[in-house]
Short mmCIF file of C-alpha atoms and ligand atoms in Angstrom, two decimals:
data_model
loop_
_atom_site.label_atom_id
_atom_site.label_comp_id
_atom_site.label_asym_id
_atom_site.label_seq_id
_atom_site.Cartn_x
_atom_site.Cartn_y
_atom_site.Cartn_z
CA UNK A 15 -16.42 78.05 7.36
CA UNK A 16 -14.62 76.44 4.32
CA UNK A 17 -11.39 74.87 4.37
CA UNK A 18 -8.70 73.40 2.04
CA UNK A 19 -9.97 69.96 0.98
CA UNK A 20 -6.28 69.54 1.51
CA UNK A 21 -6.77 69.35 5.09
CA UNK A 22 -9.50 66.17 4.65
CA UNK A 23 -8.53 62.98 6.37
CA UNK A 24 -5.52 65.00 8.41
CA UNK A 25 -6.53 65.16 11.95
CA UNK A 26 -4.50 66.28 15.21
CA UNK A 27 -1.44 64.04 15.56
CA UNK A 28 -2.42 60.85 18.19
CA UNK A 29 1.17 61.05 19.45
CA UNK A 30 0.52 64.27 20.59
CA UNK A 31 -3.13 64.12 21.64
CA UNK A 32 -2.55 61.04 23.87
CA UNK A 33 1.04 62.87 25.29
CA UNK A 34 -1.07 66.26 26.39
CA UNK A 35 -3.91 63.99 27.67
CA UNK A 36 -1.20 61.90 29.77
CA UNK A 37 0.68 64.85 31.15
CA UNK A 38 -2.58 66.56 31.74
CA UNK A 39 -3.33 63.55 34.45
CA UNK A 40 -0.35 62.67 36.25
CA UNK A 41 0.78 59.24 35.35
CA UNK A 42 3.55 56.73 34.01
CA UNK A 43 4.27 58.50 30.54
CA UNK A 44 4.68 56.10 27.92
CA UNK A 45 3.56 58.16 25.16
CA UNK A 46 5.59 61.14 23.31
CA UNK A 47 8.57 59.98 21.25
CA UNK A 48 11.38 61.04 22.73
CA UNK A 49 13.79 60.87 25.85
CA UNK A 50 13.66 62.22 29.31
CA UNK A 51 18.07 63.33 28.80
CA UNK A 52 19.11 66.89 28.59
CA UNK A 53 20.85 67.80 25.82
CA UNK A 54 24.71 67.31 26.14
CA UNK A 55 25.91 70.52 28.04
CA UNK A 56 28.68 71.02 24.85
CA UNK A 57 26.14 71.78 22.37
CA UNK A 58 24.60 74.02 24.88
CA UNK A 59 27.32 75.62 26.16
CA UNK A 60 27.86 76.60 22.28
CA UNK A 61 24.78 77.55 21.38
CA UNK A 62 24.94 79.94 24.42
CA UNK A 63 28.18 81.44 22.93
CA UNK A 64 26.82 81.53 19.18
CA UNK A 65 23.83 83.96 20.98
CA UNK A 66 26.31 85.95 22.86
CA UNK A 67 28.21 86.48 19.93
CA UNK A 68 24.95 87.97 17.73
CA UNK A 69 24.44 84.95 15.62
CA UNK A 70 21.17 86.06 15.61
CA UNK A 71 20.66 86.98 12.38
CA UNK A 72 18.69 85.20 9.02
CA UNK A 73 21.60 82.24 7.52
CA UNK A 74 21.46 80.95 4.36
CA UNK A 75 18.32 79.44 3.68
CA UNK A 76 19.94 75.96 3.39
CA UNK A 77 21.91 76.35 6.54
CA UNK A 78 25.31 77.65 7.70
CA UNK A 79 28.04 75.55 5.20
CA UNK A 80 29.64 74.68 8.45
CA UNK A 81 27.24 72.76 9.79
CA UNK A 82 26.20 71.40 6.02
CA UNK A 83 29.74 70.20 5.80
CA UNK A 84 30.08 68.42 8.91
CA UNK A 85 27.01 66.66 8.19
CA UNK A 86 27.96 65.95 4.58
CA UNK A 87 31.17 64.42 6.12
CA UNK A 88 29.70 62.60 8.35
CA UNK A 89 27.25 60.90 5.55
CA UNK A 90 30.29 60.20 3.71
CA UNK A 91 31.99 58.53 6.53
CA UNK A 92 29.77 56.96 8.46
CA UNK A 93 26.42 56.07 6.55
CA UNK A 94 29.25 55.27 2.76
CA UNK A 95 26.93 57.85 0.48
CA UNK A 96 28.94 58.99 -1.94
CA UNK A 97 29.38 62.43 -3.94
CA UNK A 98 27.75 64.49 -1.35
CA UNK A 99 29.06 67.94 -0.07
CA UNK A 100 27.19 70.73 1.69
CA UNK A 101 25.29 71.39 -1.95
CA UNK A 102 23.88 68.31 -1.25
CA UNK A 103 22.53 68.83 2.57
CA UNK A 104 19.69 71.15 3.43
CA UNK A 105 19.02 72.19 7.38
CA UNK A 106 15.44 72.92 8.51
CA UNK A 107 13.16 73.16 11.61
CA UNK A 108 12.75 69.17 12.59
CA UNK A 109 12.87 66.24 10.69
CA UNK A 110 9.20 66.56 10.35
CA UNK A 111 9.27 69.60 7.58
CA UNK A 112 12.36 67.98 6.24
CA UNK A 113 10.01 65.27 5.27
CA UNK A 114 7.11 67.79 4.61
CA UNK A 115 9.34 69.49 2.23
CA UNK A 116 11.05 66.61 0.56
CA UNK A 117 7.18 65.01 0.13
CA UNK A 118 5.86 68.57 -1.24
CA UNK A 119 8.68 68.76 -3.56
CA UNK A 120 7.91 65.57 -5.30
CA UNK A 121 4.28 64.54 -5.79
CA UNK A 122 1.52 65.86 -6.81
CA UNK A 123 -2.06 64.86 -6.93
CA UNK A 124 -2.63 61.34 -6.97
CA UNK A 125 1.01 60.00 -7.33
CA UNK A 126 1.84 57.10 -4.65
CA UNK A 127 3.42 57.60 -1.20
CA UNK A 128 4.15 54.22 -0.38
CA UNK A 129 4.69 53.71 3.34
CA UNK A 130 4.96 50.73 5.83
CA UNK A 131 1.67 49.56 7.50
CA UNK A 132 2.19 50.26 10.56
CA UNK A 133 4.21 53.82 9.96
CA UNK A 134 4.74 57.05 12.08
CA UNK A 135 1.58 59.26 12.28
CA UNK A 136 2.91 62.16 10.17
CA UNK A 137 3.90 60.34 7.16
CA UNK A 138 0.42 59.56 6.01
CA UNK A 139 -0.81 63.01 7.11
CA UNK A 140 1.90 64.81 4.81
CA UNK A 141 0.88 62.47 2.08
CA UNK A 142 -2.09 63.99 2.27
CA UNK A 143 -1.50 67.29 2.24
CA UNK A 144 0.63 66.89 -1.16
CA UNK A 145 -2.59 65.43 -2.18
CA UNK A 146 -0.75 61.77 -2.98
CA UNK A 147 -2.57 58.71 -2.90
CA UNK A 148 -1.18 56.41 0.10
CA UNK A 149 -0.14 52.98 -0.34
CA UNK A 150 0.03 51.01 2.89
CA UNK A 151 2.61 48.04 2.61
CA UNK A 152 1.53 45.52 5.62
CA UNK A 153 4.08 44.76 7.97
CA UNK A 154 3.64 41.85 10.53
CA UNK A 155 3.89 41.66 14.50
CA UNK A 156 5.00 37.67 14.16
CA UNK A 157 8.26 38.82 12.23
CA UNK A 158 9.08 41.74 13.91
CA UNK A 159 7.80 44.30 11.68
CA UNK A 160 10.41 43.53 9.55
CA UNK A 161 10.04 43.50 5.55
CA UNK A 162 8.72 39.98 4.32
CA UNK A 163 7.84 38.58 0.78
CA UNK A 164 4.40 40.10 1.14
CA UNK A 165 5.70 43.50 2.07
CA UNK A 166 8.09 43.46 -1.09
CA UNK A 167 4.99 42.24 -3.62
CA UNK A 168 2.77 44.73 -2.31
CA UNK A 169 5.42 47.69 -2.88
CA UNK A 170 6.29 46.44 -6.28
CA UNK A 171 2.75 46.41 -7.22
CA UNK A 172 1.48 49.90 -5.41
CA UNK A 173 4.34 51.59 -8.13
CA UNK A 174 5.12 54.02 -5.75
CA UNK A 175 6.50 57.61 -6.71
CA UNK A 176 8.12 57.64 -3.68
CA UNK A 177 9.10 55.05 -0.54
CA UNK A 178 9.04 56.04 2.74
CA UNK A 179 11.07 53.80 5.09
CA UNK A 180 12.30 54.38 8.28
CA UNK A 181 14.77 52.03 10.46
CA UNK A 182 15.12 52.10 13.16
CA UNK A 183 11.49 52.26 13.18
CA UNK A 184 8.97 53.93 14.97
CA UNK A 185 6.34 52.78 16.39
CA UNK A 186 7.71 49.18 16.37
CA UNK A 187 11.58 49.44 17.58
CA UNK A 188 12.28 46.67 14.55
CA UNK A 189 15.99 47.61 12.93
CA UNK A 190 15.68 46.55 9.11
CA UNK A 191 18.89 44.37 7.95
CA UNK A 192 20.24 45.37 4.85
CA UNK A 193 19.21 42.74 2.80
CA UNK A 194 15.83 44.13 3.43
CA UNK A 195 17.15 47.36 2.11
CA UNK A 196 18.65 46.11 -0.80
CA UNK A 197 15.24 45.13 -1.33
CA UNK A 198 13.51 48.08 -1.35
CA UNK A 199 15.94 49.84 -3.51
CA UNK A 200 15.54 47.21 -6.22
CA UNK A 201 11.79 47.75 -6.28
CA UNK A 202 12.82 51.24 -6.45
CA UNK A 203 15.24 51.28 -8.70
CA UNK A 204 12.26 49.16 -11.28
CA UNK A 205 9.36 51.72 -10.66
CA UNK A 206 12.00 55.20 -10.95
CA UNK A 207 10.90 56.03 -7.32
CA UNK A 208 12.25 58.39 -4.84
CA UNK A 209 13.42 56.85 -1.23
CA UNK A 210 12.89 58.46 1.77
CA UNK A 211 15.44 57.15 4.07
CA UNK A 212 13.96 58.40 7.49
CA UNK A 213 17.08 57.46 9.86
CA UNK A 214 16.50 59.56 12.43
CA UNK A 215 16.50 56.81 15.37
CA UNK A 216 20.13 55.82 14.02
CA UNK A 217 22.17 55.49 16.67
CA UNK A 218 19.93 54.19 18.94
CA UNK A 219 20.53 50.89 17.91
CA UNK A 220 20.98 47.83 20.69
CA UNK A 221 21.83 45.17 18.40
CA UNK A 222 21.81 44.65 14.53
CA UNK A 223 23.82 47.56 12.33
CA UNK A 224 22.07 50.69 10.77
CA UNK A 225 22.53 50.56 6.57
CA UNK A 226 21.53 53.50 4.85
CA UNK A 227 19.67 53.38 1.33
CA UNK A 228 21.26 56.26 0.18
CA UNK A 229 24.68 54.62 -0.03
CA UNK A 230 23.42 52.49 -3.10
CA UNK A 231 20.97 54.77 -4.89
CA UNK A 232 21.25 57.72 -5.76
CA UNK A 233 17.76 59.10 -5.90
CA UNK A 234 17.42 58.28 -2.21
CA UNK A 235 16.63 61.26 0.30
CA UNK A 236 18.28 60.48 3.79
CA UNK A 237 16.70 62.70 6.89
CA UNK A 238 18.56 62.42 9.89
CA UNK A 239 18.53 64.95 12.96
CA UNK A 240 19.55 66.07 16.41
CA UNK A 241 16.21 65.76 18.41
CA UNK A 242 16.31 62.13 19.57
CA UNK A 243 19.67 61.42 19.63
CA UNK A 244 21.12 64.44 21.16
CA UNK A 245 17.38 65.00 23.18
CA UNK A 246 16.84 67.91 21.10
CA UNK A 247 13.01 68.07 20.25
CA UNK A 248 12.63 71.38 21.45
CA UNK A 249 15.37 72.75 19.86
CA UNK A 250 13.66 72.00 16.38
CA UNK A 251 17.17 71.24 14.16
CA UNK A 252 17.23 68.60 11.27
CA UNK A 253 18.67 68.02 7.64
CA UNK A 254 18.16 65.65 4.35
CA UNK A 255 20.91 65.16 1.83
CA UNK A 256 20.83 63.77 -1.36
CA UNK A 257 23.14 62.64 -3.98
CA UNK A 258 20.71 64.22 -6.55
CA UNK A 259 21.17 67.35 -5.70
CA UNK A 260 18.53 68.72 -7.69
CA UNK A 261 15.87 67.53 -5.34
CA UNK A 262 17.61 69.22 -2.62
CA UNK A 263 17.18 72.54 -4.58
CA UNK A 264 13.83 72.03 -5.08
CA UNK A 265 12.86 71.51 -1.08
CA UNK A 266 15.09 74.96 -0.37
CA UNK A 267 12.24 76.49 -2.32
CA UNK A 268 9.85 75.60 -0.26
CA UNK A 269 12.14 76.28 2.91
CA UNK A 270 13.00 79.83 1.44
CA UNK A 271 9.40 80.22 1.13
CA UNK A 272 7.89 79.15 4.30
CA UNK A 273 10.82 79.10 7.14
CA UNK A 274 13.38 81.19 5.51
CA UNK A 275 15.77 79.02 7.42
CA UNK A 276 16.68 76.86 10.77
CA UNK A 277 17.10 78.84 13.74
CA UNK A 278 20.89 80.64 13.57
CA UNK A 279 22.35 80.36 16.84
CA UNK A 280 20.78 76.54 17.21
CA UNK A 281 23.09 75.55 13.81
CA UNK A 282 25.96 76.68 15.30
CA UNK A 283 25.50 75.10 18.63
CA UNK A 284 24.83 71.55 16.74
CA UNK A 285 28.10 71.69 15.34
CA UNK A 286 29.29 70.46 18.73
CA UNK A 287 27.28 67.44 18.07
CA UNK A 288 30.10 66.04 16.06
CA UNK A 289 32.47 66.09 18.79
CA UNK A 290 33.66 63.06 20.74
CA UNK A 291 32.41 64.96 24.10
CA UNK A 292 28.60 64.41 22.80
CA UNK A 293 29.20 61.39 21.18
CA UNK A 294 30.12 59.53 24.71
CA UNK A 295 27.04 61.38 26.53
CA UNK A 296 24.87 59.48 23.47
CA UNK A 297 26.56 56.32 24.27
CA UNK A 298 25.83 56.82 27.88
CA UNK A 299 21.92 57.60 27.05
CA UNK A 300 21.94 54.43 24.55
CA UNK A 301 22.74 52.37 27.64
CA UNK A 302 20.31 53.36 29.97
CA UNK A 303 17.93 53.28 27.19
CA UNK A 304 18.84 49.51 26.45
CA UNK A 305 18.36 48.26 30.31
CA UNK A 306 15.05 50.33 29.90
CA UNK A 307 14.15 48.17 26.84
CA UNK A 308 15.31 44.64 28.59
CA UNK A 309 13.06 45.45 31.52
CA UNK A 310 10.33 46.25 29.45
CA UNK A 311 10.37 42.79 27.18
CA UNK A 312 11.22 40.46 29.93
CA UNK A 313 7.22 42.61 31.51
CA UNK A 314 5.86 41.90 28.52
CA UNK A 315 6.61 38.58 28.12
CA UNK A 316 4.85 37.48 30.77
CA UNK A 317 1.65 38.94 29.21
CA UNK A 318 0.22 37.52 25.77
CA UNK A 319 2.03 40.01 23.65
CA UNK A 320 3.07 39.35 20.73
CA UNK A 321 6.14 40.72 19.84
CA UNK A 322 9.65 40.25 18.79
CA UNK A 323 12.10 41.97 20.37
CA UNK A 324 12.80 45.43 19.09
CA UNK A 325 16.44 46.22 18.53
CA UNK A 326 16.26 49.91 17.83
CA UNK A 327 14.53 53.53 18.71
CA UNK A 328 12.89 53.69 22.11
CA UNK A 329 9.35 51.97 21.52
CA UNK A 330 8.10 48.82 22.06
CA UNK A 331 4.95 47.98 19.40
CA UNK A 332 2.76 44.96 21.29
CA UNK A 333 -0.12 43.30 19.65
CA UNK A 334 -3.26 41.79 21.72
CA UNK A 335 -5.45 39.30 19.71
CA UNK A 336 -8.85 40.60 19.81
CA UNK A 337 -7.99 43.57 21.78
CA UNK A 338 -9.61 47.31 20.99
CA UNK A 339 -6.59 49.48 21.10
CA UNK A 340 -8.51 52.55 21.60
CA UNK A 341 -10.42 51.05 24.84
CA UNK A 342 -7.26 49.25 25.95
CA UNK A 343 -5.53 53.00 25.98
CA UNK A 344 -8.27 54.37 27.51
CA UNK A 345 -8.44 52.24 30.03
CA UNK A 346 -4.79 51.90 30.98
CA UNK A 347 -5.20 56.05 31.49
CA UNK A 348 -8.16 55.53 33.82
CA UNK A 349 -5.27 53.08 35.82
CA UNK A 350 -2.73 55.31 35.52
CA UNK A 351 -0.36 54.57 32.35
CA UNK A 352 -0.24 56.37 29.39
CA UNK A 353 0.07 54.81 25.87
CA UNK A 354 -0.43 55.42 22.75
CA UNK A 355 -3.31 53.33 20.67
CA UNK A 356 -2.17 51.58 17.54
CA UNK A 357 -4.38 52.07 15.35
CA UNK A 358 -3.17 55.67 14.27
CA UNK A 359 -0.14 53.98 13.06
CA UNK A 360 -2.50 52.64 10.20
CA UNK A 361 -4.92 49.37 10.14
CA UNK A 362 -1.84 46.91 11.29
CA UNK A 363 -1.81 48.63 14.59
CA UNK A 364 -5.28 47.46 15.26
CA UNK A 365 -5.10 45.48 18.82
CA UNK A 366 -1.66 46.96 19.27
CA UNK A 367 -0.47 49.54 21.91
CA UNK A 368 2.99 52.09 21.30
CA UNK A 369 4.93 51.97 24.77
CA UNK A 370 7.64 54.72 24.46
CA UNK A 371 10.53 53.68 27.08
CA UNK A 372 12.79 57.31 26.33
CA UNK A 373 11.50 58.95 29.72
CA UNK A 374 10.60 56.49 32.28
CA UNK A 375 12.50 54.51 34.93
CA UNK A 376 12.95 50.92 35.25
CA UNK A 377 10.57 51.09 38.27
CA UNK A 378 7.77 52.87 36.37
CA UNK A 379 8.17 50.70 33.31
CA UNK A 380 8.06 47.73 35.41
CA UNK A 381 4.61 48.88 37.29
CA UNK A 382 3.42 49.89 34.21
CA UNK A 383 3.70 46.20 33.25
CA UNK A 384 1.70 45.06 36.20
CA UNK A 385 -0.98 47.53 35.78
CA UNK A 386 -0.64 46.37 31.96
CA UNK A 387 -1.54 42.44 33.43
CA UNK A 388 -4.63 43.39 35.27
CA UNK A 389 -6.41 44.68 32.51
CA UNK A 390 -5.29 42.90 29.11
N1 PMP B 2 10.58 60.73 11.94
C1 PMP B 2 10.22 59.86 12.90
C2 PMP B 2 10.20 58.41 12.58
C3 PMP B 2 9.85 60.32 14.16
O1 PMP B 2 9.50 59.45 15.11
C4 PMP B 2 9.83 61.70 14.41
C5 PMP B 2 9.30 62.19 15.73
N2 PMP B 2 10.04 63.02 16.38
C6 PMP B 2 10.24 62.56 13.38
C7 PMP B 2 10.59 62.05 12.16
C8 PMP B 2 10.25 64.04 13.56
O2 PMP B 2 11.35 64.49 14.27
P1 PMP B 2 11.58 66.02 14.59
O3 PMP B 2 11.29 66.20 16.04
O4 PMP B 2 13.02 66.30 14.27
O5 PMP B 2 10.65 66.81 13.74
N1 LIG B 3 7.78 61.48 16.81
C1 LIG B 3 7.42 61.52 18.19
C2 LIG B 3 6.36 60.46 18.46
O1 LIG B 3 6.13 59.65 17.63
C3 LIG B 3 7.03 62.90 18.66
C4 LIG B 3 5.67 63.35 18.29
C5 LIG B 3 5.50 63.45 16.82
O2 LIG B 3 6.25 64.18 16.20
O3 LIG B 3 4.65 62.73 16.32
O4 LIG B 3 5.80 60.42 19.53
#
């Protein structure tokens, strides 16, 4: 049968494979992205309500204005972007059509994505499927994965329709500073490009402070969400915002055309996530995640990895000189851990393994180590 040359290239996403092939064995699970905590009980006690009360019904297709406006406010606030207001936020299903929609909205066949080498899975994927032309900008394990001099001439260069960044970062863990930022939107602000400010790993930050690109230029689009820091993957809730408010007009089209809208009674549940109440159950998750992350460096340390310690998200990103990532994964499955290979992160992942820490206990993460040791 034929199929959309659209689809070429885009395969099933590795985070997922190698999470259904872990949980299909039992084993230490290193691999999804995201945390092992239940969502604080406040924004499910009012989600409950919302359903009770027969919120049940289509919202506007950019979201309830309650829930844009406490977002707004908090972008205001918290990450310094000015001029927004709810016209300015859109709420969709997961981060991951937020950036599906923002990417659609903007190119078009064979304008540049430019995004980190290594990156998440999706981004390149949803590159494709606009029918862009990647540009991988190389990152390297002996800084961190942290923007250098060769990352900055390779992005100037690639002139890039639009710049996908993402800090904290997954897979690595590395929190960009903000003069790397400042970077970035220079180059940007030279070529006319679009940011994509992917922040959804915000607040999980151990050290270092977040700095959002959208606070200095305006044609930035900032996607944040509820699903890791509130442990809310399932519930499928996310937003962008955008000074430029036309670009947020253009991805409702595509959201009135494809989702309609977010789920109703899940918007008005996430309202609670603004309260103090959820913010100190975050804080409490942060710090169990943290003690997770020491445990896991001071392991690793005493293996050849090389890495720099990772001050954000949940993942560690470890590279083994000479090393097959593929086998290496493989293997560590046959022994019991499960990982995720590299390599799908792009061509700098090569000899590297992602380790998620968000839903495993020191204990695990520490025989997971050991097992780790015996093989590499
Ligand atoms: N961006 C990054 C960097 C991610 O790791 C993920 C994975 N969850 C997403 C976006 C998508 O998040 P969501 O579950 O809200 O679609
Ligand atoms: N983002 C998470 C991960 O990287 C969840 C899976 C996915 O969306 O790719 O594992």
């Amino acid at each position: 049968m034929r199929f959309s040359s659209r689809l070429k290239g885009v395969d099933e996403s590795a985070t997922f494979k190698y999470s259904r092939l872990a949980k299909e064995r039992k084993m230490i699970n290193l691999t999804i992205g995201r945390t092992g905590f239940d969502t604080p009980p406040i924004i499910k006690e009012a989600t409950k309500k919302a359903l009770d009360e027969g919120k049940v019904h289509y919202t506007p297709t950019k979201g309830i204005p309650e829930l844009r406006k406490a977002i707004a406010r908090k972008l205001v606030e918290e990450n310094k972007i000015q001029n927004l207001d709810e016209e300015h936020v859109l709420v969709s299903v997961g981060a991951k059509h937020v950036i599906y929609e923002a990417v659609m909205s903007i190119i078009q066949r064979g304008d540049v994505v430019a995004i980190s080498n290594p990156s998440w899975v999706s981004y390149e994927s949803i590159a494709r499927l606009s029918e862009g032309r990647t540009a991988w900008i190389p990152l390297k394990p002996e800084n961190g994965f942290i923007p250098d001099d060769d990352f900055y001439a390779v992005l100037e260069d690639s002139k890039p329709r639009m710049i996908l960044i993402n800090s904290p970062n997954n897979p690595t863990g590395a929190v960009y500073p903000e003069k790397a930022i400042r970077k970035v939107v220079d180059i940007a602000e030279r070529n006319e490009s679009i940011i994509l400010s992917d922040e959804i790993y915000e607040r999980i930050i151990y050290e270092g402070k977040h700095f959002s690109a959208g606070s200095i230029y305006e044609d930035t689009i900032t996607v944040n969400g509820f699903s890791k820091e509130f442990s809310m993957t399932g519930w499928r809730l996310a937003y962008a915002a955008s000074q430029n408010k036309e670009i947020i007009e253009k991805m409702d089209i595509i959201q009135a055309q494809t989702v309609s809208c977010a789920v109703s009674f899940i918007q008005y549940g996430a309202l609670k996530a603004f309260t103090e109440e959820a913010r100190r159950d975050v804080m409490k998750m942060i710090a169990i995640l943290k003690k997770r992350r020491d445990c896991l460096i001071d392991g690793m340390k005493k293996t050849r990895a090389v890495m720099e310690k990772p001050s954000g998200a949940f993942y560690v990103f470890p590279f083994f000189e000479g090393a097959d990532d593929i086998e290496l994964a493989d293997k560590l499955m046959d022994e019991g851990v499960g990982v995720i290979p590299g390599s799908p992160f792009g061509s700098a992942g090569h000899g590297c393994l992602r380790m998620s820490y968000g839903d495993a206990e020191i204990e695990d993460l520490r025989k997971a180590v050991d097992i780790l040791k015996g093989i590499i």
